[in-house]
Amino acid sequence: MMKTRTEAIRAAARTLLEEGRVDAVIGYVQGTIPLRAQPFVAYTPEECDRFIWSSFCGGNLASIASGRTDRVAVVAQGCVSRNLNGLVHENRIQRENLYIIGVPCIGMLDQRKVEAKLFGRNIEFLKRDPEEDLGEIVVGGCNAMGECYEEVIKRRDVKRDNCYTCMHRNPVGADTVVVEPVSETAGGDINAVATPWMRFDADRRWEEFAKNFEDCIRCYACRDVCPLCYCTTCFVDESNPQWCGKTQDSADVQTFHILRAFHCAGRCTDCGACESACPQGIKMRRLTSMLEKDVRTLWGHEPGMDSTTKPPLSTYRPDDPEDHFK
Amino acid sequence: MKEIELYEPRIVAFFCHWCSYGAADLAGVSRMEYPASFRAVRIPCTGRMSPKFILHALRQGADGIWVSGCHPGDCHYGTGNYHSRRRLELLKNMLDYIGIEEGRIHFSWISSAEAEKFQQMAIRVVEAVRGLGPNTRLVKSVCSNCIPPVPTCDTMHECYEPLEEIPGAPRPNGSCCGGNGL
Amino acid sequence: MQHRILSKDSLAAFLEGLRKEHVVYAPKRDKKVPNKMVWKILEPGESPLFEFANTDMSPKDFVFPQSECLMRFRTGEDGTSVLKPIEPEPRKTLLFNVRPCDGKGLSFMDMIFCQDEQTNDVYWRDKRERTLMVGLACNNPCPSCFCHEANCGPHSETGLDVLMTDLGTRLLLKPLTDRGATLVDGLPEAAPGDVDRAEELKGTVEASMKPVIRTEHLEARSLMDAYNLPYWDRVCEACINCGTCTFVCPTCHCFDIQDETTPDGEEGRRVRNWDFCMSPLFTLHTSGHNPRGKKMARVRQRFMHKYKYIPMKRNGEVGCVGCGRCVRLCPVNIDIRDVINAMNAPAEAKPEGQEV
C-alpha cells in the first residue's frame, strides 16, 4: 500500500539523519489544538516520528531554514520549495547545505473557514484528513454539557484562497519527492482573480484598499512568517528617517503594507503564509497577487522555478516596457 | 474654476544629477518659463530611487511626484535607469491599483540637453497635479485621527487651547535637540 | 447585592435603557472575515450574540488604545507650549457580554497602571472609570481555554460590574459593584431556584475543564534555574517573533512613546503605542547594544514575565488569565500551556550566567 505523506516524510527524515547527511530536519508536528500544525526542527532520528503532514501546514518552513548555517533538510510543498530556490539564489542558504524533502501538495485548508462552518461549537478533534483534493474532512467536539457532534466538510469548500489558484503544487527542484506527484495546478485561474479591484475607479479602489487593511494591528506576523523578509533591520523599524510611523494611523498602516508587498515583488510564490498567520484575517494577497500578476505580464517571470535566475527587480532587459515614462 | 487656478500644488521632483538636473539648469539659464510648483531633489541616478522616497513624500504632504532620469542606454553608471525602470513601472501600477490617482505620479527621461522637453514636462506635471487638487491619500497627519477623549480636529488651534508655558521647561535648542524644537 | 433576572425577550428594552447613558459595545461577527468576533457598537434593534467563544482581540483597547494621543505641543519663538484639550463630553462606554477572562484582564492591568501614588496613569484611569463591563459567564469553554488554572475561571467575577449567566431563555444578573447595581436596578429580583441553577451551571462548566497546566514546582524553582532551562533553545525555533501573542493578550501592557511632528516641526503630538517584547527593537539601546538580541531571549522573556517575574513580585498573581487567545492565534502554534509545563518540569539547567 502506498505510504501516506506523514509516513513518507518520517521515513525520509529518519534516513537522512541516520545516515548523517543532514544535521537537522525541519518539518511540522501535530499542533496542540486541532486544525493547527507546529513547525519543528528534529535533530535525532527518534524525533522524526513526531513529524506529520496535514491539511493545516499553512506556514512556510523556508523562513525557518533561512539563515541557518548547518545542513538542513526541509519538508517542502510546491510553494515552499520555490521559496527555498529563491533563498539559495539570494545566498540565504547554501545549496550544498540544503536537502529538499518534496511533498506534492493538495492545498491547505483555512482554519477560519472551517471554524465558521461550525460557529459556536468547539472543535476538539480532526477525525479524518484525507489526502485527496476532493476529499472530506471530519471534525467534531463536545460542549461542557457533554453533547457531542461530528461534521463532514468538503475540502474544496474551505481551502485557503491561494490554494485554489496554485500553479505549482509539486515541489520544484526537490532532492527527493516522497509520494506520487499530483496534478500540477489546482485548477483556478490566478490571473482572473489577482486584481479584484481593477474594475473599480480610483476612488473606489482607494476605498477598497483602505477597508482591506483597516483592521491591521501591526503585529508584523505577515512579515515575520514570510521567507522573503529577512532584512536585519526592517524599514518599519528604522527611525531616522522614519519611513513609517509607529501608530495605528491609516497612513502608517497602509505605508507598511504597500512597502512590505513591494519588497516581495518578483519573489513571492503565493504561499499564503501571510494570510494564514494574520490574527485579524487580513487579505495581504490583494497586493501581492496583483504585483505577481504584473511581474508575469511585464517580464514573464515566475519566482523560484530554479535557483539561478535573478529576480526580475534585480535585472533588466534593454527593451523592457516603459508605459509610464514620458 | 477660479479656485482651482489659484491652487498651487506641492510636487516633489527627483532629478538625476547627470541629466534632468542639468536640463533644469539649462532651462533656467535659457530663460525658459516653467511653473515653480515643484521642489527638486537631486539624486545621483534614478537607480537610487526607492519606493520609500515616493511614499515618504506623499506621507509628508506632497500632492505629486515626478521622477526624471537619463534615457535608457545613457546611464552614467551603465544600468541604473534600466533597473529603476522596472521598479518604477511596477510601483506605479501598484499605486494605481490601490487608488492613488493616475496623474499624481510622473516619470520621464530627460537628457541634460533637453531643456525644452524639461519645460514641457514641468508644465504637464504641474497641470496634471493641479487638476487633481490636494492629495489626501497616504498623508500622515499628526492632528487628525485623535483617539477619544481627545477630540478630532483639523487644525490644532481649533480644539486646543494653550496652557501657560511650563516653568523651567527646556527651550528649543538647536544644539541638543537637533533643532527640531522637540 | 440582590441577583436579578432578565428574560431574553425583554433584553431589547433593557439595552435601550443602558444606551441612554452609555455607548454600548458587544461582540459581533465580523462581516469580512469568517469566524472572527469583534467588538462593535451594538446598534438599536440589534440583539447581542450569546453563543460565541470570545472576541479575537481582547477589549483592552477600550481602556488602553493601541495608539493613544497623550498630548499635543507647539513650538514658537517664545518657546514650547503644551496644549490642553478642550474638555470632552464625558462618554461612558458599556461593554456588554464581556467574557470573565477579559474582566480579569483589565483588573490585572489596574494593578500595573495604577500601582500607587507614583504610578497612577491618568489616561488609563480616565477610560477605565468610564468603562462598565457586563460580563457573560462561559458555559462552553474552548479547548484552548485554561482560565480555571490561571487564577480566573469561566464564571469569574473579578473586574466586572455585572456577571450574567445564560439560563437559556433568561439571564441571571449578579451585580458586583455599585455601578453594576445601578445598571440592573429596576429588573425583577431572581428566584432562589435561578441562583441555584447558575451555581449548578458553574460547577458543571468548571468540572468540564480538564487540568492542563502544572505549576507546582515553578514557584519554588529559582529564577536562574528557570531562566537557564535548555528548553528555551527548542521552543524558540518555531517562533517567528511577531507580535500576535502580545497584541491579542488581555494582560500584555507594554508600550512605546513617540513624539510625532508636522514636517515643519512646529506642531506635534506625543503618542503611546502598544509595543511587544518579541521585537528586537523593543530592547535595542541607542548605543546599538541589544540585551535581548537573540530570538531565544525574547521568547523566554514573555513566558518568564507572565509566569515567573510577575508571580514573584505580586504575591503569586500570574500575568495570564488563561483566555487561550495566544494559543488559538499564534501563527506557529506555540502553546503557552506547553511552555508552562516545560517551565514546571524538572530539567537540567544550563550553567548560570551563560551568555544569551
XYZ file of N, CA and C in Angstrom, chain C residues 59-206:
444
model
N -10.811 43.211 24.945
C -11.304 44.593 24.985
C -10.338 45.577 25.648
N -9.078 45.198 25.812
C -8.164 46.137 26.484
C -8.012 47.428 25.701
N -8.294 47.340 24.386
C -8.174 48.506 23.518
C -9.088 49.657 23.959
N -10.198 49.344 24.643
C -11.105 50.405 25.092
C -10.473 51.269 26.174
N -9.592 50.674 26.941
C -9.016 51.394 28.072
C -7.564 51.770 27.784
N -6.937 50.969 26.976
C -5.521 51.144 26.663
C -5.394 51.031 25.137
N -5.792 52.101 24.430
C -5.844 52.006 22.968
C -4.472 51.697 22.378
N -4.484 51.034 21.241
C -3.210 50.666 20.623
C -2.376 51.898 20.297
N -3.027 52.971 19.856
C -2.334 54.244 19.684
C -3.131 55.282 20.450
N -2.475 55.963 21.345
C -3.203 56.924 22.162
C -2.432 58.235 22.191
N -3.134 59.297 21.830
C -2.503 60.614 21.850
C -2.470 61.101 23.295
N -1.272 61.348 23.801
C -1.167 61.749 25.203
C -1.212 63.264 25.364
N -0.615 63.952 24.418
C -0.682 65.412 24.492
C -0.255 65.997 23.157
N -0.520 67.278 23.018
C -0.074 67.981 21.819
C 0.817 69.142 22.233
N 1.670 69.548 21.325
C 2.546 70.672 21.654
C 2.806 71.516 20.426
N 3.266 72.727 20.698
C 3.542 73.654 19.611
C 4.823 74.392 19.966
N 5.637 74.614 18.964
C 6.831 75.403 19.242
C 6.691 76.740 18.544
N 7.196 77.751 19.185
C 7.142 79.085 18.591
C 8.377 79.846 19.012
N 8.408 81.096 18.676
C 9.583 81.900 19.016
C 9.754 82.006 20.526
N 8.612 81.984 21.235
C 8.698 82.179 22.685
C 8.732 80.856 23.444
N 9.071 79.802 22.770
C 9.237 78.544 23.496
C 8.208 77.509 23.114
N 8.259 76.426 23.843
C 7.361 75.322 23.553
C 6.155 75.400 24.471
N 4.977 75.242 23.932
C 3.838 75.177 24.837
C 3.098 73.870 24.639
N 2.646 73.357 25.750
C 1.839 72.152 25.730
C 0.395 72.603 25.632
N -0.350 71.939 24.778
C -1.721 72.382 24.557
C -2.684 71.495 25.324
N -3.638 72.135 25.904
C -4.576 71.396 26.735
C -5.825 71.080 25.930
N -6.283 69.846 25.938
C -7.503 69.569 25.180
C -8.705 70.240 25.820
N -9.597 70.693 24.978
C -10.864 71.202 25.493
C -11.594 70.017 26.116
N -12.195 70.266 27.239
C -12.862 69.198 27.991
C -13.813 68.418 27.093
N -13.582 67.134 26.891
C -14.506 66.389 26.034
C -15.777 66.013 26.785
N -16.784 65.711 26.022
C -18.039 65.217 26.591
C -17.740 63.915 27.329
N -18.074 63.831 28.609
C -17.783 62.558 29.269
C -18.693 61.459 28.723
N -18.105 60.556 27.992
C -18.882 59.476 27.378
C -18.613 58.208 28.147
N -19.651 57.531 28.556
C -19.438 56.257 29.225
C -19.562 55.130 28.221
N -18.689 54.165 28.369
C -18.718 53.016 27.485
C -19.225 51.826 28.276
N -20.090 51.055 27.687
C -20.535 49.846 28.357
C -20.217 48.654 27.472
N -19.439 47.749 28.005
C -19.110 46.540 27.258
C -20.071 45.443 27.695
N -20.881 44.993 26.752
C -21.895 44.003 27.055
C -21.399 42.639 26.591
N -21.599 41.630 27.405
C -21.121 40.278 27.087
C -19.600 40.161 27.079
N -18.965 40.751 28.071
C -17.528 40.559 28.239
C -17.328 39.178 28.854
N -16.361 38.454 28.332
C -16.065 37.166 28.961
C -15.296 37.412 30.265
N -15.524 36.560 31.269
C -14.881 36.792 32.575
C -13.369 36.937 32.486
N -12.728 36.223 31.546
C -11.269 36.331 31.471
C -10.848 37.745 31.108
N -11.641 38.421 30.276
C -11.280 39.779 29.890
C -11.527 40.770 31.022
N -12.560 40.490 31.828
C -12.786 41.305 33.019
C -11.601 41.197 33.955
N -11.155 39.982 34.144
C -9.995 39.739 34.993
C -8.756 40.425 34.396
N -8.670 40.389 33.070
C -7.528 41.005 32.392
C -7.424 42.486 32.698
N -8.545 43.197 32.614
C -8.495 44.631 32.888
C -8.193 44.878 34.358
N -8.741 44.042 35.218
C -8.476 44.244 36.630
C -6.997 43.968 36.933
N -6.410 43.026 36.190
C -4.969 42.786 36.334
C -4.181 44.027 35.920
N -4.624 44.633 34.841
C -3.874 45.787 34.353
C -4.049 47.018 35.255
N -5.150 47.055 36.004
C -5.289 48.119 37.021
C -4.070 48.121 37.925
N -3.659 46.905 38.247
C -2.536 46.722 39.164
C -1.239 47.282 38.559
N -1.148 47.253 37.227
C 0.052 47.750 36.565
C -0.003 49.264 36.401
N -1.144 49.736 35.933
C -1.225 51.158 35.590
C -1.517 52.034 36.805
N -2.173 51.487 37.799
C -2.479 52.286 38.986
C -1.904 51.569 40.204
N -0.586 51.588 40.313
C 0.049 50.839 41.393
C 0.014 51.595 42.707
N 0.364 52.863 42.659
C 0.448 53.661 43.873
C 0.385 55.128 43.456
N 0.712 56.004 44.352
C 0.618 57.426 44.022
C 1.577 57.812 42.905
N 2.726 57.157 42.896
C 3.735 57.483 41.880
C 3.321 56.972 40.505
N 2.739 55.806 40.516
C 2.361 55.186 39.246
C 0.851 55.117 39.182
N 0.302 56.137 38.611
C -1.142 56.223 38.575
C -1.508 56.859 37.248
N -1.650 56.033 36.258
C -1.756 56.502 34.886
C -3.117 57.144 34.623
N -3.103 58.454 34.388
C -4.385 59.150 34.224
C -5.125 58.707 32.974
N -4.361 58.385 31.936
C -5.009 58.007 30.674
C -5.754 56.690 30.847
N -5.117 55.785 31.556
C -5.774 54.507 31.870
C -6.979 54.745 32.765
N -6.731 55.470 33.850
C -7.772 55.609 34.872
C -9.009 56.295 34.307
N -8.747 57.327 33.518
C -9.857 58.076 32.944
C -10.792 57.151 32.168
N -10.218 56.339 31.300
C -11.071 55.481 30.475
C -11.616 54.293 31.259
N -10.816 53.826 32.182
C -11.276 52.692 32.996
C -12.496 53.098 33.806
N -12.458 54.303 34.332
C -13.589 54.754 35.149
C -14.836 54.970 34.313
N -14.650 55.216 33.036
C -15.811 55.443 32.184
C -16.240 54.187 31.426
N -15.610 53.058 31.742
C -15.967 51.818 31.048
C -16.614 50.845 32.016
N -17.826 50.472 31.722
C -18.506 49.486 32.559
C -18.518 48.154 31.839
N -18.452 47.106 32.620
C -18.421 45.791 31.982
C -19.528 44.885 32.506
N -20.380 44.468 31.589
C -21.397 43.476 31.916
C -20.891 42.149 31.368
N -20.523 41.266 32.260
C -19.886 40.024 31.845
C -20.889 38.948 31.475
N -20.427 38.015 30.683
C -21.245 36.848 30.350
C -20.442 35.606 30.695
N -20.968 34.854 31.677
C -20.239 33.660 32.112
C -20.142 32.665 30.969
N -19.013 31.973 30.927
C -18.781 30.990 29.871
C -19.470 29.688 30.228
N -20.380 29.255 29.381
C -20.991 27.949 29.613
C -20.393 26.870 28.729
N -19.513 27.308 27.817
C -18.953 26.340 26.883
C -17.511 26.726 26.539
N -16.600 26.535 27.494
C -15.223 26.986 27.258
C -14.595 26.253 26.077
N -13.694 26.952 25.375
C -12.999 26.355 24.224
C -11.971 25.349 24.710
N -11.556 24.473 23.813
C -10.484 23.534 24.184
C -9.169 24.270 24.481
N -9.029 25.498 23.986
C -7.765 26.204 24.220
C -7.788 27.046 25.484
N -8.933 27.084 26.182
C -9.021 27.906 27.399
C -8.431 27.164 28.598
N -7.806 27.916 29.477
C -7.361 27.310 30.737
C -7.505 28.313 31.870
N -8.593 29.103 31.824
C -8.794 30.159 32.808
C -8.883 29.606 34.227
N -9.462 28.387 34.334
C -9.637 27.820 35.672
C -8.299 27.565 36.349
N -7.221 27.543 35.558
C -5.914 27.299 36.158
C -5.046 28.536 36.182
N -5.621 29.680 35.866
C -4.836 30.909 35.834
C -5.464 31.971 36.743
N -5.825 31.550 37.924
C -6.460 32.452 38.898
C -7.689 33.160 38.337
N -8.365 32.499 37.432
C -9.560 33.101 36.843
C -10.600 31.981 36.782
N -11.478 31.974 35.847
C -12.446 30.888 35.745
C -13.573 31.275 34.823
N -14.332 30.283 34.337
C -15.399 30.570 33.369
C -16.524 31.421 33.955
N -16.640 31.426 35.276
C -17.654 32.269 35.923
C -16.991 33.284 36.850
N -15.742 33.639 36.571
C -15.011 34.563 37.439
C -15.678 35.945 37.449
N -15.608 36.603 38.591
C -16.322 37.875 38.736
C -15.386 39.070 38.768
N -14.087 38.806 38.891
C -13.143 39.898 39.095
C -13.175 40.909 37.959
N -13.250 42.164 38.327
C -13.146 43.223 37.326
C -14.462 43.610 36.675
N -15.454 42.747 36.767
C -16.729 43.034 36.113
C -17.627 43.871 37.014
N -18.605 44.522 36.395
C -19.598 45.250 37.178
C -20.851 44.409 37.391
N -21.157 43.614 36.386
C -22.296 42.692 36.491
C -21.848 41.382 35.853
N -22.227 40.268 36.444
C -21.970 38.991 35.772
C -23.314 38.387 35.369
N -23.436 38.081 34.098
C -24.668 37.458 33.624
C -24.419 35.974 33.414
N -25.408 35.172 33.762
C -25.333 33.755 33.443
C -26.498 33.431 32.531
N -26.181 32.794 31.424
C -27.199 32.455 30.437
C -27.938 31.209 30.905
N -29.246 31.376 31.229
C -30.029 30.226 31.692
C -30.958 29.723 30.589
N -30.597 29.983 29.356
C -31.458 29.534 28.259
C -32.299 30.671 27.735
N -33.531 30.789 28.237
C -34.384 31.882 27.764
C -34.244 33.125 28.631
N -33.576 32.944 29.761
C -33.435 34.083 30.685
C -31.990 34.263 31.086
N -31.695 35.468 31.564
C -30.349 35.751 32.041
C -30.411 36.072 33.524
N -29.487 35.495 34.271
C -29.384 35.843 35.685
C -28.290 36.892 35.808
N -28.631 38.031 36.399
C -27.662 39.108 36.515
C -27.219 39.274 37.957
N -25.927 39.221 38.157
C -25.420 39.398 39.513
C -24.608 40.686 39.559
N -25.157 41.725 40.207
C -24.388 42.965 40.294
C -23.197 42.776 41.227
N -22.049 43.312 40.819
C -20.839 43.097 41.603
C -20.271 44.390 42.166
N -20.684 45.503 41.580
C -20.214 46.795 42.079
C -21.419 47.710 42.219
N -21.189 48.868 42.825
C -22.284 49.830 42.946
C -22.766 50.274 41.576
N -21.792 50.465 40.678
C -22.164 50.872 39.318
C -23.016 49.794 38.666
N -22.636 48.564 38.907
C -23.389 47.445 38.352
C -24.790 47.394 38.931
N -24.889 47.656 40.228
C -26.204 47.621 40.879
C -27.121 48.671 40.274
N -26.564 49.841 39.966
C -27.372 50.888 39.341
C -27.882 50.435 37.977
N -27.018 49.727 37.241
C -27.409 49.272 35.901
C -28.618 48.353 35.944
N -28.608 47.424 36.904
C -29.663 46.408 36.914
C -30.841 46.802 37.795
N -30.727 47.972 38.382
C -31.797 48.456 39.241
C -33.095 48.500 38.429
N -34.149 47.989 38.984
C -35.413 48.024 38.246
C -35.766 46.700 37.603
N -34.800 45.801 37.500
C -35.119 44.474 36.991
C -35.692 43.637 38.127
N -36.546 42.691 37.791
C -37.124 41.862 38.856
C -36.069 41.017 39.568
N -36.294 40.813 40.839
C -35.349 40.010 41.593
C -35.441 38.548 41.173
N -34.332 37.864 41.285
C -34.307 36.476 40.850
C -34.845 35.567 41.943
N -35.438 34.480 41.498
C -35.913 33.488 42.456
C -34.720 32.642 42.911
N -34.776 32.097 44.134
C -33.644 31.299 44.626
C -33.306 30.155 43.689
N -34.314 29.602 43.025
C -34.095 28.496 42.092
C -33.152 28.881 40.963
N -33.282 30.120 40.467
C -32.431 30.577 39.378
C -30.983 30.702 39.827
N -30.818 31.222 41.042
C -29.458 31.376 41.558
C -28.819 29.997 41.711
N -29.611 29.062 42.198
C -29.080 27.700 42.347
C -28.714 27.106 41.001
N -29.559 27.373 40.017
C -29.324 26.847 38.676
C -27.986 27.389 38.120
N -27.724 28.680 38.357
C -26.470 29.286 37.894
C -25.279 28.650 38.604
N -25.432 28.417 39.894
C -24.355 27.779 40.668
C -24.051 26.389 40.125
N -25.144 25.711 39.788
C -25.019 24.351 39.270
C -24.265 24.373 37.937
N -24.677 25.341 37.095
C -24.009 25.510 35.800
C -22.518 25.750 35.989
N -22.227 26.639 36.917
C -20.836 26.979 37.193
C -20.041 25.727 37.552
N -20.657 24.906 38.417
C -19.995 23.668 38.822
C -19.751 22.747 37.630
N -20.804 22.590 36.787
C -20.677 21.695 35.628
C -19.585 22.175 34.692
N -19.593 23.483 34.409
C -18.634 24.020 33.452
C -17.216 23.878 33.994
N -17.043 24.229 35.266
C -15.695 24.136 35.833
C -15.213 22.689 35.835
